[in-house]
Amino acid sequence: MKRTERIDRVELMRTFVRIVEAGSLSAAARQLDTTQATVSRRLQSLETVLGVRLLLRTTHTTRLTDDGERCYQHARRVIDSWLALEDEVGQTEDEPVGVLRVRAPHAFGQEQLLKPLTQFLQRYPQLSVEWMLNDKSVDFLSDNLDCAIRVGAEIDPATVSVLLAEVPRCVVASPALLADFPAVNAPEDLPALPWIAINTFYQRHIELYNGTSLPARVAISPRLSTDSLYVARNTALSGLGVAVVSSWTVAEDIQAGRLVHLLPDWQPAALPVHLVYPWSRYYPARLRRFLEMMRQVMPDIAGMRRPVSEK
């Protein structure tokens, strides 16, 4: 190889692993924030160093050779070992470095979680965080994420999922809306009212619990469906309909009389909050420290509580 084309062999292996896991050179280039030509050159360099063909490429497909499959398994182990070495030698265990890429829900990510995030960054000055707000499902590879905070979502069994806290919810409506309908005294009175659905969590029915063995299942016909907690709260304030929302978002509204907490003895199930990340043989210090911080602070953040299983 020419001197100008030489590159760290660990980086060659990292690029090869990303090609395999991304499914193509172009996808790997996007995730590595580089050009396809650079990725192709690194692949060729690794094949030259090893003296074998690693990938067979046609117009439509890319697949591993037998040597490529063996190289991929070894490369994964080498990369994990290198990350461990960086953590143990490059800095102390309490000083994570690099960039941590986190996805968080819009509502929590722009309010309650900002204070602990800021304190986390102040504690570790050599660390940077990419804080991305999105409520959609997570594809760690294509989205190039280290971890995600997920509220109320089904968890992929192929990932590692750590239960952090629960978010209590309540049923609310504006006094103006309630004035136009018969009094709500029991769950069976709710279907007569117009509704706002948060389609991430409920769309055509809700279930309410009062400590009995069976929940009350309430069919609803939403006037508005949204994936935004804030839209649901604000349209409930306007009198458009009834909504089930996270209790922390409407606590002040209820106290001020802008919203009414309906059927306080009947509660929707609290939403679990998980920190989710892909399985690996080794986790860098920045992810381990972030997990430790989230497990410690999350149950005490306003609007959350410890999981019932831990009480």
mmCIF file of C-alpha atoms in Angstrom:
data_model
loop_
_atom_site.group_PDB
_atom_site.id
_atom_site.type_symbol
_atom_site.label_atom_id
_atom_site.label_comp_id
_atom_site.label_asym_id
_atom_site.label_seq_id
_atom_site.Cartn_x
_atom_site.Cartn_y
_atom_site.Cartn_z
ATOM 1 C CA MET A 1 0.000 0.000 0.000
ATOM 2 C CA LYS A 2 1.103 3.563 -0.616
ATOM 3 C CA ARG A 3 1.983 5.532 2.466
ATOM 4 C CA THR A 4 -0.916 7.936 1.967
ATOM 5 C CA GLU A 5 -3.370 5.011 2.031
ATOM 6 C CA ARG A 6 -2.158 3.449 5.225
ATOM 7 C CA ILE A 7 -4.692 3.302 8.006
ATOM 8 C CA ASP A 8 -4.991 1.882 11.485
ATOM 9 C CA ARG A 9 -5.773 -1.833 11.120
ATOM 10 C CA VAL A 10 -8.323 -1.637 13.914
ATOM 11 C CA GLU A 11 -10.096 1.011 11.842
ATOM 12 C CA LEU A 12 -9.994 -1.314 8.844
ATOM 13 C CA MET A 13 -11.712 -3.992 10.904
ATOM 14 C CA ARG A 14 -14.241 -1.529 12.276
ATOM 15 C CA THR A 15 -15.116 -0.503 8.729
ATOM 16 C CA PHE A 16 -15.432 -4.132 7.623
ATOM 17 C CA VAL A 17 -17.732 -4.944 10.553
ATOM 18 C CA ARG A 18 -19.882 -1.924 9.734
ATOM 19 C CA ILE A 19 -20.138 -3.014 6.081
ATOM 20 C CA VAL A 20 -21.309 -6.478 7.145
ATOM 21 C CA GLU A 21 -23.817 -5.219 9.696
ATOM 22 C CA ALA A 22 -25.111 -2.361 7.538
ATOM 23 C CA GLY A 23 -25.551 -4.650 4.541
ATOM 24 C CA SER A 24 -23.749 -2.539 1.935
ATOM 25 C CA LEU A 25 -20.789 -0.225 1.399
ATOM 26 C CA SER A 26 -23.052 2.770 0.807
ATOM 27 C CA ALA A 27 -24.968 2.205 4.057
ATOM 28 C CA ALA A 28 -21.693 1.753 5.949
ATOM 29 C CA ALA A 29 -20.377 4.997 4.466
ATOM 30 C CA ARG A 30 -23.457 6.903 5.655
ATOM 31 C CA GLN A 31 -23.161 5.500 9.167
ATOM 32 C CA LEU A 32 -19.429 6.221 9.321
ATOM 33 C CA ASP A 33 -19.993 9.714 7.884
ATOM 34 C CA THR A 34 -17.525 9.152 5.074
ATOM 35 C CA THR A 35 -17.582 8.385 1.358
ATOM 36 C CA GLN A 36 -18.313 5.066 -0.293
ATOM 37 C CA ALA A 37 -14.925 5.322 -2.017
ATOM 38 C CA THR A 38 -13.193 5.533 1.360
ATOM 39 C CA VAL A 39 -15.092 2.512 2.660
ATOM 40 C CA SER A 40 -14.264 0.552 -0.509
ATOM 41 C CA ARG A 41 -10.587 1.478 -0.190
ATOM 42 C CA ARG A 42 -10.503 0.336 3.443
ATOM 43 C CA LEU A 43 -12.108 -2.967 2.494
ATOM 44 C CA GLN A 44 -9.540 -3.486 -0.249
ATOM 45 C CA SER A 45 -6.749 -2.593 2.178
ATOM 46 C CA LEU A 46 -7.963 -5.176 4.690
ATOM 47 C CA GLU A 47 -8.239 -7.826 1.968
ATOM 48 C CA THR A 48 -4.678 -6.984 0.879
ATOM 49 C CA VAL A 49 -3.348 -7.182 4.447
ATOM 50 C CA LEU A 50 -5.028 -10.570 5.022
ATOM 51 C CA GLY A 51 -4.434 -11.904 1.519
ATOM 52 C CA VAL A 52 -8.017 -13.150 1.130
ATOM 53 C CA ARG A 53 -11.279 -12.079 -0.469
ATOM 54 C CA LEU A 54 -13.777 -11.071 2.222
ATOM 55 C CA LEU A 55 -16.864 -10.028 0.260
ATOM 56 C CA LEU A 56 -18.462 -11.093 -2.979
ATOM 57 C CA ARG A 57 -20.299 -8.190 -4.573
ATOM 58 C CA THR A 58 -22.714 -8.108 -7.471
ATOM 59 C CA THR A 59 -24.968 -5.327 -8.726
ATOM 60 C CA HIS A 60 -27.716 -6.283 -6.300
ATOM 61 C CA THR A 61 -26.154 -8.203 -3.405
ATOM 62 C CA THR A 62 -23.170 -8.331 -1.074
ATOM 63 C CA ARG A 63 -22.310 -11.532 0.773
ATOM 64 C CA LEU A 64 -19.473 -12.842 2.894
ATOM 65 C CA THR A 65 -17.010 -15.421 1.672
ATOM 66 C CA ASP A 66 -16.078 -18.211 4.068
ATOM 67 C CA ASP A 67 -12.911 -16.274 4.905
ATOM 68 C CA GLY A 68 -15.031 -13.153 5.312
ATOM 69 C CA GLU A 69 -17.297 -14.883 7.825
ATOM 70 C CA ARG A 70 -14.295 -15.997 9.900
ATOM 71 C CA CYS A 71 -12.767 -12.528 9.631
ATOM 72 C CA TYR A 72 -16.018 -10.910 10.782
ATOM 73 C CA GLN A 73 -16.193 -13.066 13.930
ATOM 74 C CA HIS A 74 -12.540 -12.364 14.769
ATOM 75 C CA ALA A 75 -12.917 -8.657 13.991
ATOM 76 C CA ARG A 76 -15.838 -8.335 16.409
ATOM 77 C CA ARG A 77 -13.712 -9.823 19.197
ATOM 78 C CA VAL A 78 -10.721 -7.631 18.331
ATOM 79 C CA ILE A 79 -12.824 -4.463 18.358
ATOM 80 C CA ASP A 80 -14.362 -5.360 21.719
ATOM 81 C CA SER A 81 -10.910 -6.043 23.135
ATOM 82 C CA TRP A 82 -9.606 -2.776 21.748
ATOM 83 C CA LEU A 83 -12.476 -0.833 23.324
ATOM 84 C CA ALA A 84 -11.703 -2.493 26.643
ATOM 85 C CA LEU A 85 -8.039 -1.541 26.289
ATOM 86 C CA GLU A 86 -8.965 2.077 25.517
ATOM 87 C CA ASP A 87 -11.095 2.215 28.649
ATOM 88 C CA GLU A 88 -8.505 0.638 30.935
ATOM 89 C CA VAL A 89 -5.368 2.351 29.600
ATOM 90 C CA GLY A 90 -6.523 5.471 27.815
ATOM 91 C CA GLN A 91 -8.379 6.906 30.785
ATOM 92 C CA THR A 92 -9.475 6.008 34.285
ATOM 93 C CA GLU A 93 -12.683 4.073 34.812
ATOM 94 C CA ASP A 94 -14.359 7.272 36.030
ATOM 95 C CA GLU A 95 -13.367 9.310 32.988
ATOM 96 C CA PRO A 96 -15.229 8.082 29.909
ATOM 97 C CA VAL A 97 -14.328 9.752 26.614
ATOM 98 C CA GLY A 98 -15.702 9.910 23.102
ATOM 99 C CA VAL A 99 -19.251 10.429 21.869
ATOM 100 C CA LEU A 100 -22.362 8.779 23.334
ATOM 101 C CA ARG A 101 -25.327 8.739 20.951
ATOM 102 C CA VAL A 102 -28.671 8.633 22.784
ATOM 103 C CA ARG A 103 -32.274 8.746 21.571
ATOM 104 C CA ALA A 104 -34.867 9.999 24.048
ATOM 105 C CA PRO A 105 -38.627 10.687 23.860
ATOM 106 C CA HIS A 106 -39.596 14.238 22.918
ATOM 107 C CA ALA A 107 -41.442 15.020 26.152
ATOM 108 C CA PHE A 108 -38.835 13.726 28.618
ATOM 109 C CA GLY A 109 -35.883 14.574 26.426
ATOM 110 C CA GLN A 110 -36.542 18.299 26.277
ATOM 111 C CA GLU A 111 -37.571 18.808 29.887
ATOM 112 C CA GLN A 112 -37.012 16.455 32.825
ATOM 113 C CA LEU A 113 -33.918 14.686 31.522
ATOM 114 C CA LEU A 114 -31.977 17.829 30.624
ATOM 115 C CA LYS A 115 -30.814 18.565 34.187
ATOM 116 C CA PRO A 116 -29.300 15.103 34.844
ATOM 117 C CA LEU A 117 -27.861 15.102 31.304
ATOM 118 C CA THR A 118 -26.172 18.443 31.921
ATOM 119 C CA GLN A 119 -24.783 17.240 35.259
ATOM 120 C CA PHE A 120 -23.518 14.082 33.556
ATOM 121 C CA LEU A 121 -21.624 16.116 30.956
ATOM 122 C CA GLN A 122 -20.225 18.452 33.602
ATOM 123 C CA ARG A 123 -18.942 15.463 35.567
ATOM 124 C CA TYR A 124 -17.180 13.972 32.532
ATOM 125 C CA PRO A 125 -15.590 16.836 30.564
ATOM 126 C CA GLN A 126 -13.949 14.508 28.017
ATOM 127 C CA LEU A 127 -17.319 13.074 26.973
ATOM 128 C CA SER A 128 -19.749 14.397 24.369
ATOM 129 C CA VAL A 129 -23.379 13.370 23.888
ATOM 130 C CA GLU A 130 -25.543 13.433 20.780
ATOM 131 C CA TRP A 131 -29.042 13.877 22.270
ATOM 132 C CA MET A 132 -31.647 12.969 19.646
ATOM 133 C CA LEU A 133 -35.366 13.276 20.368
ATOM 134 C CA ASN A 134 -37.632 10.788 18.640
ATOM 135 C CA ASP A 135 -40.513 8.599 19.822
ATOM 136 C CA LYS A 136 -40.276 6.045 17.013
ATOM 137 C CA SER A 137 -38.889 2.521 17.277
ATOM 138 C CA VAL A 138 -35.121 2.145 17.368
ATOM 139 C CA ASP A 139 -32.798 0.576 14.823
ATOM 140 C CA PHE A 140 -29.459 0.887 16.587
ATOM 141 C CA LEU A 141 -27.365 0.046 13.560
ATOM 142 C CA SER A 142 -28.964 2.183 10.869
ATOM 143 C CA ASP A 143 -29.558 5.059 13.306
ATOM 144 C CA ASN A 144 -25.997 4.753 14.656
ATOM 145 C CA LEU A 145 -27.134 4.840 18.291
ATOM 146 C CA ASP A 146 -25.514 3.602 21.490
ATOM 147 C CA CYS A 147 -28.702 3.476 23.557
ATOM 148 C CA ALA A 148 -32.270 4.725 23.730
ATOM 149 C CA ILE A 149 -34.712 5.716 26.454
ATOM 150 C CA ARG A 150 -38.064 4.136 25.643
ATOM 151 C CA VAL A 151 -41.383 4.896 27.344
ATOM 152 C CA GLY A 152 -44.169 2.329 27.250
ATOM 153 C CA ALA A 153 -42.825 0.569 24.183
ATOM 154 C CA GLU A 154 -42.560 -3.153 23.578
ATOM 155 C CA ILE A 155 -38.967 -4.211 24.015
ATOM 156 C CA ASP A 156 -37.042 -6.129 21.370
ATOM 157 C CA PRO A 157 -35.807 -9.345 23.027
ATOM 158 C CA ALA A 158 -32.650 -9.110 20.914
ATOM 159 C CA THR A 159 -31.596 -6.019 22.878
ATOM 160 C CA VAL A 160 -30.619 -5.406 26.488
ATOM 161 C CA SER A 161 -33.421 -3.611 28.330
ATOM 162 C CA VAL A 162 -33.084 -2.092 31.808
ATOM 163 C CA LEU A 163 -36.252 -0.978 33.613
ATOM 164 C CA LEU A 164 -35.588 2.473 35.098
ATOM 165 C CA ALA A 165 -38.903 3.858 36.315
ATOM 166 C CA GLU A 166 -42.631 4.169 35.677
ATOM 167 C CA VAL A 167 -44.702 7.134 34.526
ATOM 168 C CA PRO A 168 -48.149 7.441 36.198
ATOM 169 C CA ARG A 169 -51.000 8.619 33.946
ATOM 170 C CA CYS A 170 -54.450 10.117 34.470
ATOM 171 C CA VAL A 171 -57.650 10.914 32.573
ATOM 172 C CA VAL A 172 -58.298 14.637 32.125
ATOM 173 C CA ALA A 173 -60.746 17.005 30.455
ATOM 174 C CA SER A 174 -61.480 20.723 30.547
ATOM 175 C CA PRO A 175 -64.313 22.094 32.698
ATOM 176 C CA ALA A 176 -65.859 23.665 29.571
ATOM 177 C CA LEU A 177 -66.077 20.286 27.824
ATOM 178 C CA LEU A 178 -67.530 18.543 30.877
ATOM 179 C CA ALA A 179 -70.226 21.199 31.191
ATOM 180 C CA ASP A 180 -71.749 20.018 27.897
ATOM 181 C CA PHE A 181 -72.087 16.360 28.929
ATOM 182 C CA PRO A 182 -73.648 14.308 31.721
ATOM 183 C CA ALA A 183 -71.504 13.877 34.834
ATOM 184 C CA VAL A 184 -68.776 11.230 34.687
ATOM 185 C CA ASN A 185 -69.163 8.971 37.710
ATOM 186 C CA ALA A 186 -67.873 5.630 36.393
ATOM 187 C CA PRO A 187 -65.762 4.281 33.508
ATOM 188 C CA GLU A 188 -68.892 3.396 31.523
ATOM 189 C CA ASP A 189 -69.711 7.132 31.295
ATOM 190 C CA LEU A 190 -66.516 7.905 29.354
ATOM 191 C CA PRO A 191 -67.408 6.651 25.835
ATOM 192 C CA ALA A 192 -70.082 9.364 25.527
ATOM 193 C CA LEU A 193 -67.395 12.070 25.522
ATOM 194 C CA PRO A 194 -65.178 13.120 22.592
ATOM 195 C CA TRP A 195 -61.598 11.874 22.901
ATOM 196 C CA ILE A 196 -58.015 12.689 22.013
ATOM 197 C CA ALA A 197 -55.853 9.623 21.401
ATOM 198 C CA ILE A 198 -52.086 9.388 21.838
ATOM 199 C CA ASN A 199 -51.733 6.715 19.201
ATOM 200 C CA THR A 200 -48.376 5.531 20.520
ATOM 201 C CA PHE A 201 -50.181 4.165 23.591
ATOM 202 C CA TYR A 202 -53.924 3.988 22.897
ATOM 203 C CA GLN A 203 -56.167 4.452 19.891
ATOM 204 C CA ARG A 204 -59.619 2.841 20.149
ATOM 205 C CA HIS A 205 -59.853 1.883 23.797
ATOM 206 C CA ILE A 206 -58.304 2.471 27.195
ATOM 207 C CA GLU A 207 -58.112 0.274 30.288
ATOM 208 C CA LEU A 208 -58.558 1.665 33.783
ATOM 209 C CA TYR A 209 -57.670 -0.003 37.089
ATOM 210 C CA ASN A 210 -58.957 0.560 40.621
ATOM 211 C CA GLY A 211 -57.234 -2.270 42.452
ATOM 212 C CA THR A 212 -59.693 -4.970 41.419
ATOM 213 C CA SER A 213 -58.586 -8.036 39.523
ATOM 214 C CA LEU A 214 -60.107 -6.954 36.198
ATOM 215 C CA PRO A 215 -59.637 -3.589 34.467
ATOM 216 C CA ALA A 216 -62.479 -1.575 32.998
ATOM 217 C CA ARG A 217 -62.106 -1.563 29.224
ATOM 218 C CA VAL A 218 -63.479 1.663 27.728
ATOM 219 C CA ALA A 219 -64.104 2.025 23.986
ATOM 220 C CA ILE A 220 -63.363 5.506 22.633
ATOM 221 C CA SER A 221 -63.889 7.347 19.340
ATOM 222 C CA PRO A 222 -61.083 9.915 19.004
ATOM 223 C CA ARG A 223 -61.730 13.284 17.403
ATOM 224 C CA LEU A 224 -57.964 13.678 17.160
ATOM 225 C CA SER A 225 -55.104 11.161 17.126
ATOM 226 C CA THR A 226 -51.558 12.337 17.726
ATOM 227 C CA ASP A 227 -48.158 10.963 18.702
ATOM 228 C CA SER A 228 -47.391 14.055 20.786
ATOM 229 C CA LEU A 229 -48.019 14.269 24.517
ATOM 230 C CA TYR A 230 -47.966 18.047 24.305
ATOM 231 C CA VAL A 231 -50.571 18.149 21.529
ATOM 232 C CA ALA A 232 -52.847 15.918 23.603
ATOM 233 C CA ARG A 233 -52.457 18.121 26.670
ATOM 234 C CA ASN A 234 -52.954 21.394 24.785
ATOM 235 C CA THR A 235 -56.016 20.200 22.872
ATOM 236 C CA ALA A 236 -57.508 18.855 26.101
ATOM 237 C CA LEU A 237 -57.012 22.339 27.570
ATOM 238 C CA SER A 238 -58.847 23.802 24.575
ATOM 239 C CA GLY A 239 -61.861 21.585 25.274
ATOM 240 C CA LEU A 240 -61.542 19.361 22.217
ATOM 241 C CA GLY A 241 -61.761 16.107 24.148
ATOM 242 C CA VAL A 242 -60.771 13.823 27.005
ATOM 243 C CA ALA A 243 -57.215 12.502 27.084
ATOM 244 C CA VAL A 244 -55.058 10.044 28.996
ATOM 245 C CA VAL A 245 -51.761 11.810 29.638
ATOM 246 C CA SER A 246 -48.691 11.464 31.806
ATOM 247 C CA SER A 247 -49.651 12.931 35.178
ATOM 248 C CA TRP A 248 -46.605 15.204 35.385
ATOM 249 C CA THR A 249 -47.649 17.156 32.284
ATOM 250 C CA VAL A 250 -50.994 18.239 33.756
ATOM 251 C CA ALA A 251 -50.344 18.465 37.509
ATOM 252 C CA GLU A 252 -50.284 22.284 37.450
ATOM 253 C CA ASP A 253 -53.311 22.425 35.124
ATOM 254 C CA ILE A 254 -55.343 20.283 37.524
ATOM 255 C CA GLN A 255 -54.235 22.328 40.521
ATOM 256 C CA ALA A 256 -55.168 25.569 38.742
ATOM 257 C CA GLY A 257 -58.543 24.228 37.631
ATOM 258 C CA ARG A 258 -57.755 24.360 33.930
ATOM 259 C CA LEU A 259 -58.254 20.587 33.719
ATOM 260 C CA VAL A 260 -60.300 18.129 35.774
ATOM 261 C CA HIS A 261 -58.855 14.789 36.863
ATOM 262 C CA LEU A 262 -61.649 12.363 35.983
ATOM 263 C CA LEU A 263 -62.290 9.248 38.057
ATOM 264 C CA PRO A 264 -59.195 9.545 40.277
ATOM 265 C CA ASP A 265 -59.966 6.110 41.764
ATOM 266 C CA TRP A 266 -59.567 4.605 38.283
ATOM 267 C CA GLN A 267 -56.056 4.870 36.870
ATOM 268 C CA PRO A 268 -54.574 3.906 33.502
ATOM 269 C CA ALA A 269 -51.591 1.605 33.856
ATOM 270 C CA ALA A 270 -48.317 3.429 34.430
ATOM 271 C CA LEU A 271 -45.903 3.385 31.480
ATOM 272 C CA PRO A 272 -42.568 1.617 31.980
ATOM 273 C CA VAL A 273 -39.383 3.528 31.152
ATOM 274 C CA HIS A 274 -36.474 1.439 29.849
ATOM 275 C CA LEU A 275 -32.925 2.128 28.788
ATOM 276 C CA VAL A 276 -32.313 -0.088 25.782
ATOM 277 C CA TYR A 277 -29.046 -0.875 23.996
ATOM 278 C CA PRO A 278 -27.770 -3.570 21.633
ATOM 279 C CA TRP A 279 -26.116 -6.647 23.051
ATOM 280 C CA SER A 280 -22.325 -6.707 22.851
ATOM 281 C CA ARG A 281 -19.434 -8.577 24.400
ATOM 282 C CA TYR A 282 -18.102 -5.292 25.730
ATOM 283 C CA TYR A 283 -19.667 -1.950 26.674
ATOM 284 C CA PRO A 284 -17.525 1.210 26.728
ATOM 285 C CA ALA A 285 -17.241 3.267 29.895
ATOM 286 C CA ARG A 286 -19.398 6.075 28.468
ATOM 287 C CA LEU A 287 -22.379 3.719 28.123
ATOM 288 C CA ARG A 288 -21.795 2.057 31.501
ATOM 289 C CA ARG A 289 -21.567 5.419 33.278
ATOM 290 C CA PHE A 290 -24.695 6.701 31.530
ATOM 291 C CA LEU A 291 -26.626 3.595 32.575
ATOM 292 C CA GLU A 292 -25.473 4.009 36.179
ATOM 293 C CA MET A 293 -26.585 7.635 36.166
ATOM 294 C CA MET A 294 -29.994 6.872 34.648
ATOM 295 C CA ARG A 295 -30.708 4.059 37.105
ATOM 296 C CA GLN A 296 -29.885 6.371 39.982
ATOM 297 C CA VAL A 297 -31.746 9.526 38.956
ATOM 298 C CA MET A 298 -34.679 8.371 36.829
ATOM 299 C CA PRO A 299 -37.053 7.198 39.623
ATOM 300 C CA ASP A 300 -36.612 10.545 41.419
ATOM 301 C CA ILE A 301 -37.267 12.773 38.417
ATOM 302 C CA ALA A 302 -40.505 14.736 38.702
ATOM 303 C CA GLY A 303 -43.435 12.768 37.319
ATOM 304 C CA MET A 304 -41.807 9.357 37.648
ATOM 305 C CA ARG A 305 -41.721 6.694 40.310
ATOM 306 C CA ARG A 306 -39.908 3.485 41.094
ATOM 307 C CA PRO A 307 -41.295 0.421 39.344
ATOM 308 C CA VAL A 308 -43.934 -1.388 41.374
ATOM 309 C CA SER A 309 -41.790 -4.550 41.261
ATOM 310 C CA GLU A 310 -39.032 -2.728 43.171
ATOM 311 C CA LYS A 311 -41.209 -1.283 45.910
#
